[in-house]
């Protein structure tokens, strides 16, 4: 076979999803946000719902999600993404609406909106990136920072006596009758990436059923905030974060219907 | 159709009739009738989304999300609740989202009282949230205007892609008056190019944001906003003049207080004092030039408000020191009477202040 004919064979086995905008991301090398963005874009492409999807970006590292995921997007005030998603979904009930929020946004300043959006059973998908730290503002303590974990505002480690305990908000929202599908995933290993994608796909698909809120936590790393290399941070995440935030489904549709 | 109705209910009925798509609110006295009326009437009449949010913070952010789709969206609250909305209003103004926010004011500061006041003038007109932004602010004085201004507010909101506030008070919200409603309008989907409704293949994705990290871009956004506000100042000034033609003295007042001042002016005229009333209807844009135009003909201005003196600053800016401006105000939920306003006016005249 000549070189020319070889070139004609389509050898592409991996490509950028159409919905993932071809641009430089501001995320630190090694950060999980890029993978999570890609999975969302892949799912939107595969479900063919780019025209029917509206995203809500939070305040935090993923504030610029609208520069990377090529669907219509609304950027929300800190903590209010699920309220903004509620507003959009209520006037456009036939569309797919998702919010993408970090731990500070969703589980600290926006706890009220998160709980009540889930309690009303808004038919939206909430994607919650939990990396146990405030990344964008430079490594401060998050509601999900682990006990004894150091941050710039818990420099001697999180003392649960004075700083409280890491909030397992995902387990909390799973208790609410308004949630339909609640799961905790990660994107630090190939197998986990595949599982997270499956979860995101379900989260979008279930919106059509109008059965309630889908809530996907993705435990992620923040190598910059944690002051580790990407590899170290993933190892640390495996050993510490996942011990406190175990992966897996917390509430499945069958549980709701049972 | 003429009906006898509370101001708050007229407001709600007008929003149904104007074809509003969604209302997000939280109960607070003295405006809870708005949500109650809508909960009873709106969905079955037009299918308007009516949602009781978990807080005013959530409500204004629901407004932000829904307004971004180009729908007619609104909320209402009273002073403490509107304070909670200020962050959201700043975002809405920056992202240039059309919507209506109604403040049925009560006395403050703090939890204050449930009685009427006008002490949120500064907050409404000068920008209660952060950053250089303006809302268009309309001050109704009658239950009729509580209805009419809903329609006007949505027209202005969409014309300028700007939040509009109706600044009213608990007395106007609670009192019953005759109101003639405009015809029911159909809810409509407007063809707008900036909305987040799902991206058709014919355009790139839209996003609504108020974040512009680069200072040159942020300044550009600010310059654009200021140009828009200038345009609003040129085109949308509204006011009412009552008995001003031959007046020696003018009372400036907005909202319900202007009606009380009209009675005071009539009482003054019975005593031979020629008094007129100038009522700014749009508080932003403020009728500076229109007030100034009277300064050659009058001896002075009495500004009357249900606060410690807020609009008076704009009245003083209007007259550029050409005539004296004195103040009479009541606070904490007290509504001034025509007699006390006349008394204040006579006192200032006798004392040589006016």
XYZ file of C-alpha atoms in Angstrom:
612
model
C 0.000 0.000 0.000
C 1.381 3.382 -0.972
C 1.863 6.184 1.497
C -0.802 8.236 -0.302
C -3.476 5.577 0.099
C -2.550 5.092 3.744
C -3.214 8.730 4.374
C -6.678 8.356 2.928
C -7.693 5.757 5.480
C -9.502 7.408 8.338
C -7.291 6.608 11.274
C -8.810 9.067 13.702
C -9.830 7.260 16.868
C -10.157 10.198 19.210
C -11.247 13.741 18.638
C -12.503 16.819 20.351
C -16.275 16.755 20.870
C -17.935 19.376 18.660
C -19.487 21.007 21.706
C -16.105 21.424 23.397
C -14.826 24.747 22.092
C -11.359 24.625 20.510
C -9.566 27.055 22.782
C -7.001 27.164 25.548
C -8.467 26.433 28.950
C -7.376 28.409 31.989
C -7.397 25.342 34.208
C -4.136 24.219 35.772
C -2.504 21.206 34.111
C -3.682 18.097 35.924
C -6.988 19.563 37.116
C -10.146 17.494 36.798
C -12.313 20.311 35.408
C -11.066 19.770 31.853
C -12.042 16.107 31.897
C -15.444 16.879 33.417
C -16.070 19.560 30.762
C -15.122 17.138 28.047
C -17.505 14.488 29.356
C -20.384 16.956 29.383
C -19.563 17.984 25.816
C -19.333 14.346 24.696
C -22.701 13.521 26.242
C -24.360 16.592 24.712
C -22.945 15.603 21.309
C -23.955 11.983 21.612
C -27.478 12.782 22.765
C -27.728 15.411 20.004
C -29.077 18.029 22.405
C -26.753 20.982 21.802
C -29.688 23.056 20.544
C -31.768 22.229 23.577
C -29.257 22.613 26.370
C -28.609 25.607 28.601
C -25.802 25.577 31.122
C -25.329 27.638 34.248
C -21.780 28.513 35.287
C -20.924 29.345 38.898
C -18.434 31.645 40.550
C -15.222 29.758 41.107
C -12.688 28.048 38.864
C -15.408 26.987 36.428
C -16.812 30.501 36.075
C -15.585 30.441 32.467
C -17.304 27.134 31.617
C -19.200 29.104 28.969
C -15.943 29.710 27.137
C -15.344 25.983 26.829
C -18.707 24.251 26.487
C -20.461 25.538 23.372
C -24.061 25.620 24.525
C -26.051 28.668 25.604
C -24.872 29.574 29.078
C -25.837 31.817 31.945
C -23.187 32.810 34.449
C -24.634 32.982 37.951
C -23.788 34.922 41.092
C -21.801 32.985 43.697
C -23.929 30.184 45.051
C -27.007 30.983 43.002
C -26.490 28.675 40.033
C -29.289 26.318 40.965
C -31.699 29.254 41.446
C -30.699 30.567 38.019
C -31.158 27.057 36.596
C -34.595 26.954 38.228
C -35.544 30.235 36.566
C -34.463 28.991 33.151
C -36.040 25.573 33.466
C -39.361 26.943 34.698
C -39.814 29.107 31.616
C -38.247 26.599 29.211
C -39.434 23.265 30.649
C -38.773 21.393 27.417
C -35.045 22.246 27.448
C -32.150 20.510 29.193
C -30.732 22.690 31.939
C -27.640 21.925 33.983
C -25.590 23.805 36.511
C -21.895 23.207 37.051
C -20.783 24.200 40.527
C -17.832 23.899 42.848
C -17.910 23.046 46.532
C -17.739 26.619 47.828
C -20.476 27.674 45.442
C -22.806 24.744 45.988
C -22.139 23.679 49.572
C -21.248 26.936 51.365
C -22.686 30.169 50.014
C -25.295 28.399 47.900
C -26.403 25.713 50.346
C -29.893 27.181 50.633
C -30.426 27.301 46.888
C -28.994 23.793 46.463
C -31.242 22.251 49.114
C -34.381 23.999 47.936
C -33.789 23.362 44.264
C -33.405 19.673 45.059
C -36.343 19.747 47.457
C -38.618 21.249 44.834
C -37.417 18.516 42.533
C -36.524 20.920 39.765
C -35.929 18.920 36.619
C -32.375 20.077 36.221
C -28.994 18.386 36.412
C -26.608 19.685 39.043
C -22.968 18.761 38.482
C -20.981 19.337 41.628
C -17.195 19.401 41.478
C -15.815 18.683 44.931
C -12.093 19.294 45.284
C -12.162 20.235 48.937
C -10.780 23.704 48.467
C -11.422 27.153 47.010
C -9.315 26.990 43.858
C -10.040 30.288 42.115
C -9.404 32.458 45.166
C -6.169 30.672 45.977
C -6.627 27.670 48.210
C -8.858 28.680 51.103
C -10.843 26.226 53.211
C -13.997 24.866 51.590
C -17.051 23.326 53.269
C -15.718 20.016 51.989
C -12.105 20.437 53.181
C -11.159 17.289 55.089
C -10.392 17.271 58.834
C -6.738 18.233 59.427
C -6.382 19.226 55.760
C -4.337 22.376 55.321
C -5.528 25.373 53.353
C -4.559 29.034 53.401
C -7.341 29.732 55.910
C -6.741 26.561 57.903
C -2.949 26.723 57.820
C -2.558 24.278 60.705
C -5.137 21.921 59.288
C -8.926 22.000 59.540
C -9.780 21.810 63.213
C -13.287 20.418 63.303
C -13.801 21.814 66.806
C -13.710 25.374 65.564
C -14.157 25.009 61.807
C -16.822 22.374 61.643
C -16.938 19.193 59.640
C -16.716 18.554 55.919
C -20.240 18.691 54.559
C -21.481 15.618 52.759
C -24.090 17.566 50.896
C -24.582 14.843 48.318
C -25.772 12.393 50.979
C -27.909 15.225 52.315
C -29.713 15.993 49.054
C -30.219 12.269 48.478
C -32.535 12.356 51.504
C -34.845 14.822 49.803
C -37.866 13.434 47.975
C -37.243 15.906 45.146
C -34.017 14.251 43.974
C -34.305 11.460 41.424
C -30.743 10.373 40.823
C -27.825 11.117 43.118
C -24.363 9.748 42.557
C -20.736 10.415 43.425
C -18.096 9.893 40.760
C -14.539 10.907 39.965
C -12.491 11.507 36.838
C -8.994 10.603 38.011
C -8.697 7.164 36.381
C -9.924 5.802 33.023
C -12.506 3.527 34.633
C -13.835 6.410 36.732
C -13.969 8.668 33.692
C -16.153 6.122 31.918
C -18.435 5.783 34.942
C -18.694 9.538 35.359
C -19.656 9.897 31.718
C -22.366 7.281 32.092
C -23.694 9.161 35.115
C -23.730 12.477 33.247
C -25.536 10.831 30.373
C -28.195 9.514 32.745
C -28.441 12.919 34.387
C -29.339 14.503 31.065
C -31.597 11.704 29.881
C -33.600 11.637 33.096
C -34.567 15.294 32.621
C -37.023 14.200 29.990
C -38.866 12.113 32.564
C -39.672 15.139 34.733
C -39.106 13.091 37.854
C -36.886 15.437 39.802
C -33.392 16.732 40.296
C -30.356 14.769 39.185
C -27.281 15.458 41.263
C -23.810 14.258 40.306
C -20.874 14.920 42.566
C -17.488 14.561 40.940
C -14.714 14.303 43.509
C -11.786 16.027 41.928
C -8.270 17.145 42.638
C -6.855 20.628 42.952
C -3.157 20.098 42.573
C -2.406 23.824 42.724
C -4.548 24.455 45.789
C -3.325 21.311 47.467
C 0.246 22.252 46.557
C 1.005 18.896 44.960
C 1.958 17.603 41.554
C -0.973 16.309 39.492
C 0.100 12.712 40.091
C 0.552 13.259 43.822
C -2.805 14.984 44.034
C -4.610 12.087 42.398
C -2.910 9.682 44.742
C -3.826 11.861 47.714
C -7.389 12.090 46.454
C -7.622 8.335 46.208
C -6.305 7.831 49.716
C -7.990 10.671 51.568
C -10.830 12.317 49.662
C -12.398 9.058 48.532
C -12.143 7.629 52.033
C -14.380 10.438 53.252
C -16.420 10.781 50.043
C -16.877 7.194 48.819
C -17.696 6.807 45.141
C -20.884 5.250 43.876
C -24.592 5.756 43.446
C -26.352 7.172 46.467
C -29.874 7.277 45.127
C -31.098 5.482 42.044
C -34.386 6.041 40.245
C -35.642 2.671 41.461
C -35.124 3.788 45.054
C -37.374 6.764 44.396
C -40.093 4.675 42.848
C -39.936 1.898 45.426
C -63.045 46.929 32.861
C -63.211 49.058 36.010
C -62.602 47.368 39.341
C -62.207 48.394 42.961
C -58.948 46.861 44.030
C -55.934 46.972 46.337
C -52.756 48.361 44.804
C -50.928 45.072 45.281
C -53.699 43.176 43.541
C -53.849 45.683 40.701
C -50.146 45.143 40.231
C -50.612 41.390 40.010
C -53.625 41.626 37.724
C -51.752 43.994 35.414
C -48.849 41.552 35.180
C -51.261 38.796 34.170
C -52.803 41.097 31.567
C -49.505 42.228 30.130
C -48.699 38.580 29.424
C -45.876 38.184 31.924
C -44.288 34.737 31.691
C -42.973 34.268 35.192
C -43.003 35.654 38.718
C -40.571 34.582 41.425
C -41.158 35.984 44.896
C -41.049 35.518 48.621
C -43.745 36.639 51.060
C -43.174 39.859 52.957
C -45.604 42.388 54.410
C -46.958 44.716 53.017
C -46.890 43.129 49.570
C -47.752 39.463 50.114
C -51.061 39.963 48.280
C -49.077 40.032 45.041
C -47.928 36.426 45.364
C -51.276 35.396 46.842
C -53.233 36.937 43.983
C -50.944 35.408 41.379
C -51.105 31.998 43.053
C -54.904 32.160 42.779
C -55.275 33.713 39.372
C -52.225 33.634 37.138
C -51.626 30.044 36.127
C -55.185 29.335 35.069
C -55.550 32.635 33.213
C -52.324 32.725 31.207
C -50.060 29.917 32.397
C -47.674 32.390 33.998
C -45.076 30.582 36.084
C -45.593 31.585 39.715
C -42.994 30.276 42.111
C -42.562 30.983 45.797
C -38.804 30.953 46.227
C -36.942 30.057 49.409
C -35.675 33.617 49.786
C -35.494 36.946 48.010
C -31.911 36.042 47.111
C -33.128 32.958 45.288
C -36.074 34.847 43.775
C -33.962 37.535 42.134
C -31.583 34.891 40.777
C -34.498 32.947 39.339
C -35.501 36.224 37.706
C -31.946 36.522 36.361
C -32.062 33.041 34.843
C -35.531 33.364 33.371
C -34.990 36.928 32.111
C -31.971 35.627 30.209
C -34.340 33.607 28.046
C -36.063 36.798 26.882
C -39.272 36.086 28.746
C -41.256 38.717 30.611
C -40.182 38.078 34.170
C -40.797 39.943 37.393
C -40.624 39.907 41.134
C -41.864 42.039 43.980
C -40.899 42.526 47.581
C -40.723 45.109 50.319
C -37.722 46.994 51.626
C -35.791 44.341 53.627
C -36.430 41.819 50.882
C -35.329 44.248 48.200
C -32.117 44.801 50.151
C -31.477 41.075 49.829
C -31.957 41.347 46.061
C -29.356 44.035 45.509
C -26.542 41.714 44.457
C -28.794 40.074 41.912
C -29.994 43.434 40.615
C -26.398 44.485 40.032
C -25.795 41.292 38.014
C -29.035 41.834 36.075
C -28.090 45.424 35.265
C -24.608 44.413 34.163
C -25.835 41.513 32.045
C -28.530 43.851 30.641
C -31.505 41.666 31.366
C -34.994 43.126 31.053
C -37.205 42.541 34.067
C -39.517 44.265 36.522
C -38.801 44.544 40.237
C -41.455 46.101 42.450
C -40.600 47.512 45.863
C -43.666 48.091 48.036
C -41.668 50.044 50.579
C -41.984 49.826 54.346
C -40.250 51.817 57.049
C -36.687 50.998 57.982
C -33.847 50.740 58.678
C -33.470 47.132 59.762
C -36.571 45.035 60.132
C -38.288 48.366 60.659
C -42.036 48.454 60.412
C -44.686 47.140 58.056
C -46.088 50.638 57.619
C -45.439 52.667 54.447
C -42.277 54.666 53.805
C -40.183 56.054 50.967
C -36.807 55.477 52.507
C -35.453 53.277 49.712
C -35.142 56.186 47.274
C -31.346 56.230 47.478
C -31.153 52.446 47.164
C -33.402 52.428 44.101
C -32.224 55.506 42.284
C -28.537 55.690 43.096
C -27.812 51.963 42.822
C -28.247 49.827 45.927
C -25.949 47.112 44.697
C -22.298 47.304 43.739
C -20.913 48.950 40.640
C -21.983 51.786 38.346
C -25.446 50.817 37.231
C -28.914 52.290 37.026
C -32.383 50.916 37.059
C -35.196 52.815 35.421
C -37.299 53.748 38.468
C -40.992 54.607 38.222
C -43.036 55.872 41.156
C -46.788 55.294 40.873
C -49.137 57.510 42.895
C -52.456 55.746 42.336
C -53.770 52.215 42.122
C -54.431 53.039 38.468
C -50.734 53.693 37.977
C -49.887 50.489 39.856
C -51.527 48.798 36.888
C -50.464 51.135 34.069
C -46.816 51.209 35.076
C -46.527 47.428 34.923
C -47.159 47.654 31.203
C -44.879 50.654 30.827
C -42.150 48.967 32.860
C -41.998 45.929 30.599
C -41.951 48.172 27.519
C -39.010 50.137 28.898
C -37.240 47.025 30.204
C -37.200 45.434 26.764
C -36.571 48.693 24.917
C -33.362 49.270 26.866
C -32.540 45.735 28.066
C -32.517 47.105 31.575
C -34.138 46.268 34.902
C -37.041 48.544 35.779
C -38.133 49.173 39.331
C -41.555 50.328 40.396
C -40.925 52.129 43.666
C -44.138 52.230 45.600
C -45.123 51.930 49.243
C -47.215 49.957 51.672
C -50.067 52.462 51.673
C -50.465 52.316 47.918
C -50.126 48.542 48.030
C -52.832 48.155 50.643
C -55.350 50.867 49.741
C -58.319 50.187 47.492
C -59.130 52.420 44.560
C -60.896 52.326 41.275
C -58.712 50.937 38.506
C -59.403 50.526 34.824
C -57.407 47.676 33.340
C -56.010 47.431 29.864
C -57.052 44.515 27.666
C -55.551 41.081 28.234
C -52.481 40.635 26.050
C -51.289 37.286 24.757
C -48.072 35.887 26.125
C -45.570 36.075 23.323
C -42.143 34.726 22.485
C -39.995 37.600 21.356
C -37.422 37.078 18.651
C -34.244 38.223 20.390
C -30.686 37.428 19.391
C -29.016 37.501 22.813
C -31.068 35.017 24.811
C -30.030 31.693 26.317
C -32.742 29.438 24.938
C -30.658 26.716 23.296
C -28.259 27.343 20.452
C -29.645 26.811 16.938
C -27.097 25.737 14.286
C -27.313 29.208 12.728
C -25.465 30.994 15.509
C -22.667 30.464 17.973
C -23.586 29.940 21.593
C -24.905 32.857 23.613
C -23.831 33.421 27.152
C -25.051 35.836 29.748
C -22.388 37.097 32.076
C -21.285 40.109 34.038
C -17.705 38.876 34.335
C -15.083 40.676 32.296
C -11.701 39.959 33.819
C -9.718 42.217 31.521
C -10.017 45.843 32.673
C -10.201 47.275 29.163
C -13.165 45.024 28.382
C -14.810 45.854 31.720
C -14.378 49.541 31.032
C -15.881 49.046 27.586
C -18.916 47.394 29.174
C -19.208 50.307 31.608
C -18.974 52.870 28.824
C -21.697 51.043 26.945
C -23.928 51.034 30.029
C -23.334 54.729 30.682
C -24.252 55.539 27.068
C -27.472 53.615 27.524
C -28.269 55.454 30.752
C -27.645 58.751 28.962
C -30.092 57.708 26.264
C -32.639 56.832 28.938
C -32.105 60.262 30.504
C -32.735 61.893 27.149
C -35.900 59.960 26.347
C -37.684 58.635 29.389
C -38.203 61.477 31.831
C -41.734 61.465 33.184
C -43.332 63.875 35.627
C -46.585 65.557 36.538
C -47.165 69.241 37.270
C -50.199 70.219 39.310
C -51.178 73.911 39.625
C -47.611 74.936 38.848
C -48.376 77.598 36.182
C -49.025 80.495 38.591
C -47.366 79.036 41.659
C -45.206 81.081 44.024
C -44.150 77.929 45.827
C -43.736 74.377 44.597
C -43.938 71.217 46.634
C -41.875 68.377 45.232
C -42.980 64.889 46.169
C -43.161 61.441 44.588
C -45.615 58.593 44.780
C -48.559 58.690 47.128
C -47.125 61.659 49.035
C -47.588 63.835 45.943
C -51.337 63.315 46.254
C -51.306 64.355 49.883
C -49.272 67.397 48.864
C -51.871 68.235 46.204
C -54.466 68.441 48.954
C -52.080 70.616 50.973
C -51.635 72.882 47.924
C -55.396 73.222 47.585
C -55.678 74.158 51.269
C -52.881 76.708 50.782
C -54.664 78.261 47.826
C -57.807 78.624 49.957
C -55.602 80.747 52.210
C -54.294 82.743 49.264
C -50.860 81.075 49.011
C -50.267 80.004 45.442
C -48.777 76.520 45.694
C -48.168 73.934 43.001
C -46.981 70.350 43.127
C -44.242 68.876 40.997
C -44.284 65.081 40.980
C -41.351 63.243 39.429
C -42.764 60.010 38.009
C -39.478 58.650 36.731
C -37.028 58.886 39.628
C -34.309 57.684 37.331
C -34.139 59.440 34.949
C -34.841 62.406 37.210
C -36.532 65.549 35.788
C -33.714 67.942 36.740
C -34.303 70.398 33.891
C -38.065 70.384 34.317
C -37.768 71.357 37.987
C -35.078 73.898 37.154
C -37.388 75.530 34.576
C -39.604 76.767 37.430
C -36.859 78.526 39.366
C -37.337 81.899 37.660
C -40.987 82.043 38.679
C -41.092 80.705 42.227
C -39.894 81.819 45.643
C -38.993 78.409 46.933
C -39.551 74.664 47.095
C -40.778 72.469 49.892
C -39.752 68.873 49.378
C -41.948 66.339 51.172
C -41.071 62.687 51.573
C -41.726 59.749 53.863
C -38.066 59.543 54.809
C -35.324 61.721 56.289
C -34.780 63.595 53.014
C -33.518 61.629 50.040
C -35.063 62.928 46.806
C -34.383 66.429 48.131
C -30.750 65.971 47.085
C -31.853 65.667 43.464
C -34.265 68.568 43.839
C -31.385 70.697 45.144
C -29.205 69.591 42.239
C -32.046 70.621 39.901
C -32.414 74.201 41.139
C -28.675 74.875 41.298
C -29.097 77.105 44.344
C -31.380 79.512 42.523
C -34.241 79.075 45.010
C -34.296 77.795 48.581
C -35.335 74.174 49.100
C -36.737 73.139 52.471
C -37.839 69.748 53.692
C -40.692 68.153 55.535
C -40.538 64.444 56.142
C -42.038 61.727 58.281
C -40.282 58.480 59.025
C -40.840 55.043 60.431
C -44.163 54.430 58.720
C -45.929 57.737 59.453
C -47.859 59.213 56.538
C -47.893 63.035 56.611
C -51.256 64.832 56.586
C -52.172 67.737 54.279
C -52.529 69.989 57.335
C -49.057 69.322 58.668
C -47.557 69.845 55.195
C -49.341 73.207 54.928
C -48.203 74.065 58.433
C -44.599 73.256 57.519
C -44.857 75.374 54.391
C -46.322 78.344 56.260
C -43.667 78.036 58.946
C -40.860 78.150 56.411
C -42.469 81.133 54.665
C -43.040 82.997 57.946
C -39.498 82.241 59.041
C -38.132 83.750 55.865
C -36.695 80.429 54.710
C -38.902 80.270 51.623
